[in-house]
Short mmCIF file of C-alpha atoms in Angstrom, two decimals:
data_model
loop_
_atom_site.label_atom_id
_atom_site.label_comp_id
_atom_site.label_asym_id
_atom_site.label_seq_id
_atom_site.Cartn_x
_atom_site.Cartn_y
_atom_site.Cartn_z
CA ALA A 85 119.53 192.87 96.97
CA LYS A 86 119.18 193.09 100.72
CA ASN A 87 117.71 196.58 100.51
CA MET A 88 115.32 195.43 97.82
CA SER A 89 114.16 192.58 100.04
CA VAL A 90 113.56 194.97 102.96
CA TYR A 91 111.67 197.32 100.65
CA LYS A 92 109.44 194.52 99.41
CA TYR A 93 108.77 193.39 102.98
CA ASN A 94 107.88 196.88 104.14
CA ASN A 95 105.71 197.39 101.11
CA GLU A 96 103.84 194.15 101.78
CA MET A 97 103.33 195.11 105.45
CA PHE A 98 102.08 198.53 104.42
CA ASN A 99 99.64 197.02 101.97
CA ARG A 100 98.39 194.58 104.60
CA MET A 101 97.96 197.34 107.17
CA LYS A 102 96.22 199.51 104.60
CA ALA A 103 93.92 196.64 103.70
CA LEU A 104 93.09 196.08 107.37
CA TYR A 105 92.56 199.80 107.84
CA ASP A 106 90.29 200.00 104.79
CA LEU A 107 88.36 196.97 106.07
CA LYS A 108 87.98 198.59 109.49
CA ILE A 109 86.79 201.84 107.91
CA ALA A 110 84.30 199.92 105.76
CA LYS A 111 82.99 198.04 108.81
CA CYS A 112 82.74 201.29 110.77
CA LYS A 113 80.82 202.96 107.96
CA GLU A 114 78.55 199.94 107.75
CA LEU A 115 77.92 200.05 111.50
CA PHE A 116 77.39 203.79 111.40
CA THR A 117 74.86 203.42 108.59
CA PHE A 118 73.04 200.72 110.57
CA LEU A 119 72.89 202.85 113.72
CA ALA A 120 71.80 205.88 111.73
CA GLU A 121 68.96 203.89 110.13
CA GLU A 122 67.89 202.61 113.55
CA LEU A 123 67.83 206.16 114.85
CA LYS A 124 65.78 207.32 111.88
CA HIS A 125 63.34 204.48 112.52
CA LYS A 126 62.90 205.61 116.12
CA LEU A 127 62.38 209.20 115.03
CA ASN A 128 59.85 208.15 112.40
CA SER A 129 57.90 206.13 114.97
CA PHE A 130 57.96 209.13 117.27
CA SER A 131 56.60 211.42 114.54
CA GLU A 132 53.32 209.51 114.81
CA THR A 133 52.78 211.02 118.26
CA VAL A 134 52.44 214.47 116.69
CA THR A 135 48.73 213.74 116.22
CA PHE A 136 48.50 213.43 120.00
CA GLN A 137 47.88 217.18 120.23
CA VAL A 138 44.54 216.75 118.48
CA LYS A 139 43.60 213.94 120.86
CA TYR A 140 44.70 215.99 123.87
CA ASN A 141 42.53 218.94 122.81
CA SER A 142 39.56 216.59 122.45
CA ILE A 143 40.19 215.13 125.93
CA ILE A 144 40.31 218.60 127.50
CA ASN A 145 37.07 219.62 125.75
CA ASP A 146 35.35 216.47 127.02
CA TRP A 147 36.67 217.04 130.54
CA LYS A 148 35.39 220.62 130.59
CA TYR A 149 31.97 219.53 129.33
CA ILE A 150 31.69 216.82 132.00
CA LEU A 151 32.88 219.20 134.74
CA ASP A 152 30.36 221.90 133.74
CA TYR A 153 27.64 219.25 133.49
CA ALA A 154 28.39 217.96 137.00
CA LYS A 155 28.51 221.47 138.48
CA ASP A 156 25.22 222.40 136.80
CA ILE A 157 23.47 219.34 138.25
CA TYR A 158 24.91 220.07 141.69
CA ASN A 159 23.93 223.75 141.75
CA LYS A 160 20.48 223.15 140.28
CA ASN A 161 19.55 220.47 142.81
CA LEU A 162 21.14 222.35 145.71
CA THR A 163 18.92 225.34 144.94
CA LYS A 164 15.84 223.12 144.69
CA ILE A 165 16.47 221.36 147.97
CA LYS A 166 16.96 224.66 149.77
CA ASN A 167 13.57 225.82 148.49
CA TYR A 168 11.99 222.71 149.99
CA GLU A 169 13.30 223.37 153.50
CA GLY A 170 10.81 224.39 156.19
CA ASN A 171 7.39 223.06 157.24
CA GLU A 172 7.88 219.69 155.55
CA GLY A 173 6.65 216.37 156.84
CA LEU A 174 8.77 213.44 157.99
CA GLU A 175 8.58 211.70 154.61
CA VAL A 176 9.87 214.79 152.81
CA ILE A 177 12.69 215.17 155.35
CA LEU A 178 13.80 211.57 154.75
CA VAL A 179 13.90 212.03 150.98
CA ARG A 180 15.61 215.40 151.34
CA ASN A 181 18.38 213.76 153.37
CA LYS A 182 18.89 211.26 150.55
CA VAL A 183 19.23 214.17 148.14
CA LYS A 184 21.88 215.76 150.36
CA GLU A 185 23.82 212.47 150.39
CA LYS A 186 23.76 212.34 146.59
CA LEU A 187 24.86 215.97 146.40
CA ALA A 188 27.80 215.22 148.70
CA THR A 189 28.80 212.35 146.39
CA LEU A 190 28.43 214.62 143.37
CA GLU A 191 30.61 217.26 145.02
CA GLY A 192 33.27 214.60 145.54
CA LEU A 193 33.12 213.71 141.84
CA VAL A 194 33.65 217.37 140.90
CA ASP A 195 36.78 217.39 143.06
CA LYS A 196 37.88 214.13 141.44
CA LEU A 197 37.49 215.66 137.98
CA ASP A 198 39.75 218.54 139.04
CA ASN A 199 42.37 216.07 140.31
CA LEU A 200 42.21 214.03 137.10
CA PHE A 201 42.69 217.20 135.07
CA ASN A 202 45.79 218.07 137.11
CA ILE A 203 47.24 214.63 136.31
CA ILE A 204 46.59 215.09 132.60
CA LYS A 205 48.03 218.60 132.63
CA SER A 206 51.24 217.47 134.35
CA LYS A 207 51.70 214.54 131.95
CA TYR A 208 51.03 216.82 128.99
CA ALA A 209 53.80 219.17 130.18
CA ILE A 210 56.19 216.19 130.31
CA VAL A 211 55.20 215.15 126.77
CA MET A 212 55.71 218.66 125.39
CA SER A 213 59.08 219.03 127.09
CA ALA A 214 60.30 215.66 125.79
CA LYS A 215 59.00 216.35 122.28
CA SER A 216 60.80 219.69 122.22
CA LEU A 217 64.08 218.06 123.22
CA ILE A 218 63.64 215.27 120.68
CA GLY A 219 63.01 217.89 118.00
CA GLU A 220 66.32 219.55 118.88
CA LEU A 221 68.13 216.20 118.80
CA MET A 222 66.60 215.38 115.43
CA SER A 223 67.98 218.62 114.03
CA GLU A 224 71.35 217.83 115.59
CA PHE A 225 71.39 214.39 113.97
CA LYS A 226 70.41 215.74 110.55
CA THR A 227 73.29 218.17 110.79
CA GLY A 228 75.74 215.61 112.15
CA GLU A 229 75.03 212.91 109.59
CA LYS A 230 76.37 215.20 106.87
CA GLY A 231 79.74 215.39 108.58
CA ASP A 232 81.98 213.19 110.66
CA TYR A 233 79.63 211.96 113.38
CA LYS A 234 81.46 210.00 116.08
CA PHE A 235 80.12 206.63 117.17
CA ASP A 236 80.03 207.61 120.82
CA ASP A 237 78.03 210.69 119.90
CA LEU A 238 75.61 208.66 117.79
CA ILE A 239 75.13 206.00 120.46
CA GLY A 240 74.66 208.68 123.12
CA LEU A 241 72.13 210.43 120.90
CA MET A 242 70.23 207.18 120.37
CA GLU A 243 70.14 206.46 124.10
CA THR A 244 68.87 209.95 124.89
CA ILE A 245 66.20 209.88 122.20
CA SER A 246 65.09 206.36 123.18
CA SER A 247 64.76 207.47 126.79
CA LYS A 248 62.73 210.54 125.84
CA ILE A 249 60.51 208.57 123.47
CA ASN A 250 59.79 206.10 126.29
CA THR A 251 58.95 209.04 128.54
CA VAL A 252 56.55 210.40 125.94
CA ASN A 253 54.88 207.02 125.41
CA GLU A 254 54.48 206.43 129.14
CA SER A 255 53.00 209.90 129.67
CA VAL A 256 50.63 209.51 126.71
CA ASP A 257 49.48 206.13 128.07
CA SER A 258 48.91 207.74 131.48
CA ILE A 259 46.80 210.48 129.87
CA HIS A 260 44.66 207.91 128.05
CA LYS A 261 44.14 205.91 131.26
CA THR A 262 43.23 209.08 133.14
CA TYR A 263 40.76 209.97 130.39
CA SER A 264 39.14 206.55 130.88
CA ASN A 265 38.67 207.49 134.54
CA ILE A 266 37.07 210.77 133.47
CA GLN A 267 34.63 208.87 131.26
CA TYR A 268 33.74 206.61 134.20
CA VAL A 269 33.10 209.68 136.36
CA GLU A 270 30.75 210.93 133.64
CA ILE A 271 28.73 207.71 133.97
CA GLN A 272 28.59 208.19 137.75
CA VAL A 273 27.41 211.78 137.31
CA GLU A 274 24.67 210.67 134.92
CA ASN A 275 23.50 208.01 137.40
CA LEU A 276 23.45 210.59 140.20
CA SER A 277 21.48 212.98 138.01
CA THR A 278 18.87 210.28 137.39
CA SER A 279 18.65 209.51 141.13
CA LEU A 280 18.33 213.18 142.03
CA ASP A 281 15.56 213.69 139.48
CA GLY A 282 13.73 210.74 141.01
CA TYR A 283 14.08 212.09 144.54
CA MET A 284 12.95 215.56 143.48
CA ASN A 285 9.86 214.13 141.80
CA GLU A 286 9.18 212.13 144.95
CA ILE A 287 9.40 215.29 147.06
CA ASP A 288 7.05 217.10 144.67
CA ASP A 289 4.56 214.24 144.97
CA LEU A 290 4.82 214.27 148.75
CA LYS A 291 4.40 218.04 148.81
CA ALA A 292 1.34 217.79 146.57
CA LYS A 293 -0.02 214.98 148.71
CA GLY A 294 0.63 217.04 151.82
CA SER A 295 -1.18 220.04 150.34
CA THR A 296 -4.18 217.84 149.48
CA ASN A 297 -4.22 216.35 152.98
CA ASP A 298 -3.99 219.83 154.50
CA TYR A 299 -6.94 220.95 152.37
CA ILE A 300 -9.00 217.90 153.38
CA ARG A 301 -8.10 218.41 157.03
CA GLU A 302 -9.09 222.07 156.88
CA GLU A 303 -12.38 221.15 155.20
CA MET A 304 -13.09 218.54 157.86
CA GLU A 305 -12.25 220.94 160.65
CA SER A 306 -14.52 223.57 159.10
CA LYS A 307 -17.38 221.09 158.79
CA MET A 308 -16.84 219.81 162.33
CA LEU A 309 -16.94 223.37 163.59
CA PHE A 310 -20.18 223.96 161.67
CA ILE A 311 -21.73 220.80 163.10
CA THR A 312 -20.61 221.65 166.62
CA GLU A 313 -22.09 225.14 166.38
CA ASN A 314 -25.39 223.74 165.12
CA ILE A 315 -25.51 221.20 167.94
CA ASN A 316 -24.90 223.94 170.49
CA ASN A 317 -27.61 226.09 168.93
CA LEU A 318 -30.07 223.20 169.08
CA LYS A 319 -29.30 222.66 172.75
CA LYS A 320 -30.10 226.28 173.49
CA MET A 321 -33.54 226.05 171.93
#
């Protein structure tokens, strides 16, 4: 009877421990499923950034167009102003100096465009590197979820992916902000182009006016010479 009592006690303890163990396993599986779903959610939200490549290509095309546009305006007006040098009046010199100031500003904007491109390029490299790593981790998770994936591994994976996703988002935001600066530079270039066109037209008008004045002065000098010669001839008679 005593042995039977011990057996029943041990059996009850075993059943209790098994029940606790089963409960713990169930809770662990429930927690694992929750963490796995959270990770999938993060990965799904990240997948939306795949379309960023299209946006990046568009940004680079816009940047190149604006850079070429700025360089074209600079070179065109620099050539014009060089052709105007020599034998010009004071008014032309003053306007020409204004043109040179605008060209210096334009040259600075070209340099700024190069710097902005370098920022975008460096951030793009960070995005691509992080996306590549996340892709590897996604494959690792898909493989691991079929087997016995440890909680520490899953939590570590989530932390790494979250960190990389934040890095991607921050870099993408930086690229968009930098692109806004590029668009502002484009506005500045357009304003400079308008100013330069105005100054060049002003120089053309002054040149034309100067040519007309030179012609009138030459005509007056010729007539004065004719009159003077006639007066001298009359005095000799």
